[in-house]
Structure formats: structure tokens, C-alpha cells
């Protein structure tokens, strides 16, 4: 099976999302079944974040304004949005699990810190995947045409 450039991009971004997501079970200490499901839900959420960042990397221009979107901004925006969604859905349980953790600083910075963290993770995934899958041609600084 031959992978298209988009499939390679999404697979790499999902893998990086999984790597970032696996920090949740290492850092958070769930006690109940619901908290355990939340922690593993964060792992799966980060894989979805990586997939969305990988897909969005295919678009590097805003057609209405004809402006170029930098890689870090694209991924950061998606991370911001996904972090906001996670915060709105699970703000209180995340605060409880954070407060119970022995590895994280206490008192925690608050659940709103999640948005900044998700923005940073989205930007890092996009920058890394763009560097690997969309190299620029040497000397000209222009992107290679997509196949």
C-alpha cells in the first residue's frame, strides 16, 4: 500500500498526538472509574487533535484574503479550539484529577491552563509535521508542488 502525502502527514500527526497524550496517564492520578475514563479520553482526544492538525496542514492559504497561514499558527488555532472544547466539557473533573496528582505542581494553575497547553501542542505538532512532510526547495524558499 502506498501512502499519499496527506496520509503520511495525518499518520505522523496522529502519532505525535498519541505521544503527547500518553503524558496524561503518567502525570494524572485517577481514583474512580470515571476519572480513569477521563484520563484515557484525554489520550484519545490528543490523537484526534493530531489528526485535525494533520488534515489542516493541507491548506496553507486563506482563499478569501489570499494570505499565507504559517504552520505554527494553523496548528495552534486548532489546538486552541480543541482545548476550549475539552475545557467546556470537562473543566471540573480535570481540576479534581489535577489536584489529586502527586507529580504536578500544587495548587494547579487552573483548568484554563489547558487551553494554552493545547494551543502549544497543536502548534508543535504542526511545525514538526510540516518540517518532515513539506520541505521547501533549497534556495528559493517556495514549497514543492503537492502530488
CSV table of C-alpha atoms in Angstrom, one decimal:
chain,number,residue,atom,x,y,z
A,1,UNK,CA,0.0,0.0,0.0
A,2,UNK,CA,1.3,3.4,-1.0
A,3,UNK,CA,0.7,6.3,1.3
A,4,UNK,CA,-0.3,9.6,-0.2
A,5,UNK,CA,1.4,12.7,1.2
A,6,UNK,CA,-1.8,13.6,3.1
A,7,UNK,CA,-2.0,10.1,4.6
A,8,UNK,CA,1.7,10.4,5.7
A,9,UNK,CA,1.1,13.8,7.2
A,10,UNK,CA,-2.0,12.7,9.1
A,11,UNK,CA,-0.4,9.4,10.3
A,12,UNK,CA,2.7,11.3,11.6
A,13,UNK,CA,0.5,14.0,13.3
A,14,UNK,CA,-1.7,11.3,14.9
A,15,UNK,CA,1.4,9.6,16.2
A,16,UNK,CA,2.7,12.8,17.7
A,17,UNK,CA,-0.7,13.4,19.3
A,18,UNK,CA,-0.6,10.0,20.8
A,19,UNK,CA,2.9,10.7,22.2
A,20,UNK,CA,1.7,13.9,23.8
A,21,UNK,CA,-1.5,12.2,25.0
A,22,UNK,CA,0.4,9.4,26.8
A,23,UNK,CA,1.6,12.0,29.2
A,24,UNK,CA,-1.9,12.1,30.8
A,25,UNK,CA,-1.8,8.6,32.3
A,26,UNK,CA,1.7,9.2,33.5
A,27,UNK,CA,1.0,12.5,35.2
A,28,UNK,CA,-2.6,12.3,36.4
A,29,UNK,CA,-3.7,10.0,39.2
A,30,UNK,CA,-7.3,8.8,38.7
A,31,UNK,CA,-9.1,7.2,41.6
A,32,UNK,CA,-12.6,6.3,40.3
A,33,UNK,CA,-13.6,4.6,37.1
A,34,UNK,CA,-15.0,7.9,35.7
A,35,UNK,CA,-11.6,9.6,36.3
A,36,UNK,CA,-9.8,6.7,34.6
A,37,UNK,CA,-12.1,7.0,31.6
A,38,UNK,CA,-11.4,10.8,31.6
A,39,UNK,CA,-7.7,10.3,31.6
A,40,UNK,CA,-7.8,7.8,28.7
A,41,UNK,CA,-10.3,10.0,27.0
A,42,UNK,CA,-7.6,12.7,27.0
A,43,UNK,CA,-5.2,10.3,25.3
A,44,UNK,CA,-7.8,9.7,22.5
A,45,UNK,CA,-8.6,13.4,22.4
A,46,UNK,CA,-5.0,14.2,21.7
A,47,UNK,CA,-4.9,11.6,18.8
A,48,UNK,CA,-7.9,13.4,17.3
A,49,UNK,CA,-6.1,16.8,17.8
A,50,UNK,CA,-3.2,15.4,15.9
A,51,UNK,CA,-5.4,14.1,13.1
A,52,UNK,CA,-7.1,17.5,12.7
A,53,UNK,CA,-3.8,19.3,12.7
A,54,UNK,CA,-2.5,16.9,10.0
A,55,UNK,CA,-5.6,17.4,7.9
A,56,UNK,CA,-5.5,21.2,8.3
A,57,UNK,CA,-1.8,21.3,7.1
A,58,UNK,CA,-3.0,20.6,3.6
A,59,UNK,CA,-4.4,24.1,3.5
A,60,UNK,CA,-1.8,26.8,3.7
A,61,UNK,CA,-3.8,29.8,2.4
A,62,UNK,CA,-7.0,31.7,3.3
A,63,UNK,CA,-8.7,31.9,-0.1
A,64,UNK,CA,-10.9,34.9,0.7
A,65,UNK,CA,-8.0,37.1,1.7
A,66,UNK,CA,-5.3,35.2,-0.2
A,67,UNK,CA,-2.9,35.2,2.8
A,68,UNK,CA,-0.5,32.5,3.8
A,69,UNK,CA,-1.1,30.6,7.0
A,70,UNK,CA,2.1,29.8,8.9
A,71,UNK,CA,2.4,26.2,10.1
A,72,UNK,CA,2.5,27.1,13.8
A,73,UNK,CA,-0.5,29.4,13.6
A,74,UNK,CA,-2.6,26.7,11.9
A,75,UNK,CA,-1.9,24.0,14.4
A,76,UNK,CA,-2.1,26.5,17.3
A,77,UNK,CA,-5.5,27.6,16.2
A,78,UNK,CA,-6.8,24.0,16.1
A,79,UNK,CA,-5.2,23.3,19.4
A,80,UNK,CA,-6.8,26.3,20.9
A,81,UNK,CA,-10.2,25.3,19.6
A,82,UNK,CA,-9.9,21.7,20.8
A,83,UNK,CA,-8.6,22.8,24.2
A,84,UNK,CA,-11.6,25.1,24.6
A,85,UNK,CA,-14.0,22.2,23.7
A,86,UNK,CA,-12.3,19.9,26.2
A,87,UNK,CA,-12.4,22.6,28.9
A,88,UNK,CA,-16.1,23.3,28.4
A,89,UNK,CA,-16.9,19.6,28.6
A,90,UNK,CA,-14.6,18.5,31.5
A,91,UNK,CA,-13.4,21.5,33.5
A,92,UNK,CA,-14.4,20.3,36.9
A,93,UNK,CA,-13.2,16.7,36.6
A,94,UNK,CA,-9.9,17.8,35.2
A,95,UNK,CA,-9.4,20.2,38.2
A,96,UNK,CA,-10.1,17.3,40.6
A,97,UNK,CA,-7.7,14.9,38.9
A,98,UNK,CA,-5.0,17.6,38.7
A,99,UNK,CA,-5.4,18.4,42.4
A,100,UNK,CA,-5.0,14.7,43.3
A,101,UNK,CA,-1.8,14.2,41.2
A,102,UNK,CA,1.5,13.9,43.1
A,103,UNK,CA,3.6,14.8,40.0
A,104,UNK,CA,2.0,18.2,39.1
A,105,UNK,CA,2.6,21.5,40.9
A,106,UNK,CA,0.0,22.3,43.6
A,107,UNK,CA,-2.1,24.3,43.6
A,108,UNK,CA,-2.7,23.8,39.9
A,109,UNK,CA,-2.8,26.8,37.5
A,110,UNK,CA,-6.5,26.2,37.0
A,111,UNK,CA,-8.3,24.4,34.3
A,112,UNK,CA,-8.0,27.3,31.9
A,113,UNK,CA,-4.3,26.4,31.5
A,114,UNK,CA,-5.5,23.6,29.4
A,115,UNK,CA,-6.2,26.0,26.5
A,116,UNK,CA,-2.7,27.3,26.5
A,117,UNK,CA,-1.3,23.8,26.7
A,118,UNK,CA,-3.5,22.5,23.8
A,119,UNK,CA,-2.5,25.6,21.7
A,120,UNK,CA,1.2,24.9,22.2
A,121,UNK,CA,0.8,21.1,21.5
A,122,UNK,CA,-1.2,21.9,18.3
A,123,UNK,CA,1.5,24.3,17.1
A,124,UNK,CA,4.3,21.9,17.9
A,125,UNK,CA,2.7,19.0,16.1
A,126,UNK,CA,2.0,21.2,13.0
A,127,UNK,CA,5.6,22.6,13.0
A,128,UNK,CA,7.1,19.1,13.3
A,129,UNK,CA,4.9,17.5,10.7
A,130,UNK,CA,5.4,20.4,8.3
A,131,UNK,CA,9.1,20.2,8.7
A,132,UNK,CA,9.1,16.5,7.9
A,133,UNK,CA,6.5,16.2,5.1
A,134,UNK,CA,6.6,19.6,3.4
A,135,UNK,CA,10.2,20.6,2.9
A,136,UNK,CA,10.9,23.7,1.0
A,137,UNK,CA,13.0,23.7,-2.1
A,138,UNK,CA,16.6,24.8,-1.4
A,139,UNK,CA,17.4,28.4,-2.2
A,140,UNK,CA,14.0,29.6,-3.4
A,141,UNK,CA,12.0,29.2,-0.2
A,142,UNK,CA,9.0,28.1,-2.2
A,143,UNK,CA,7.1,25.0,-1.4
A,144,UNK,CA,7.2,21.9,-3.6
A,145,UNK,CA,4.0,21.3,-5.5
A,146,UNK,CA,1.7,18.7,-3.9
A,147,UNK,CA,1.1,15.5,-5.8
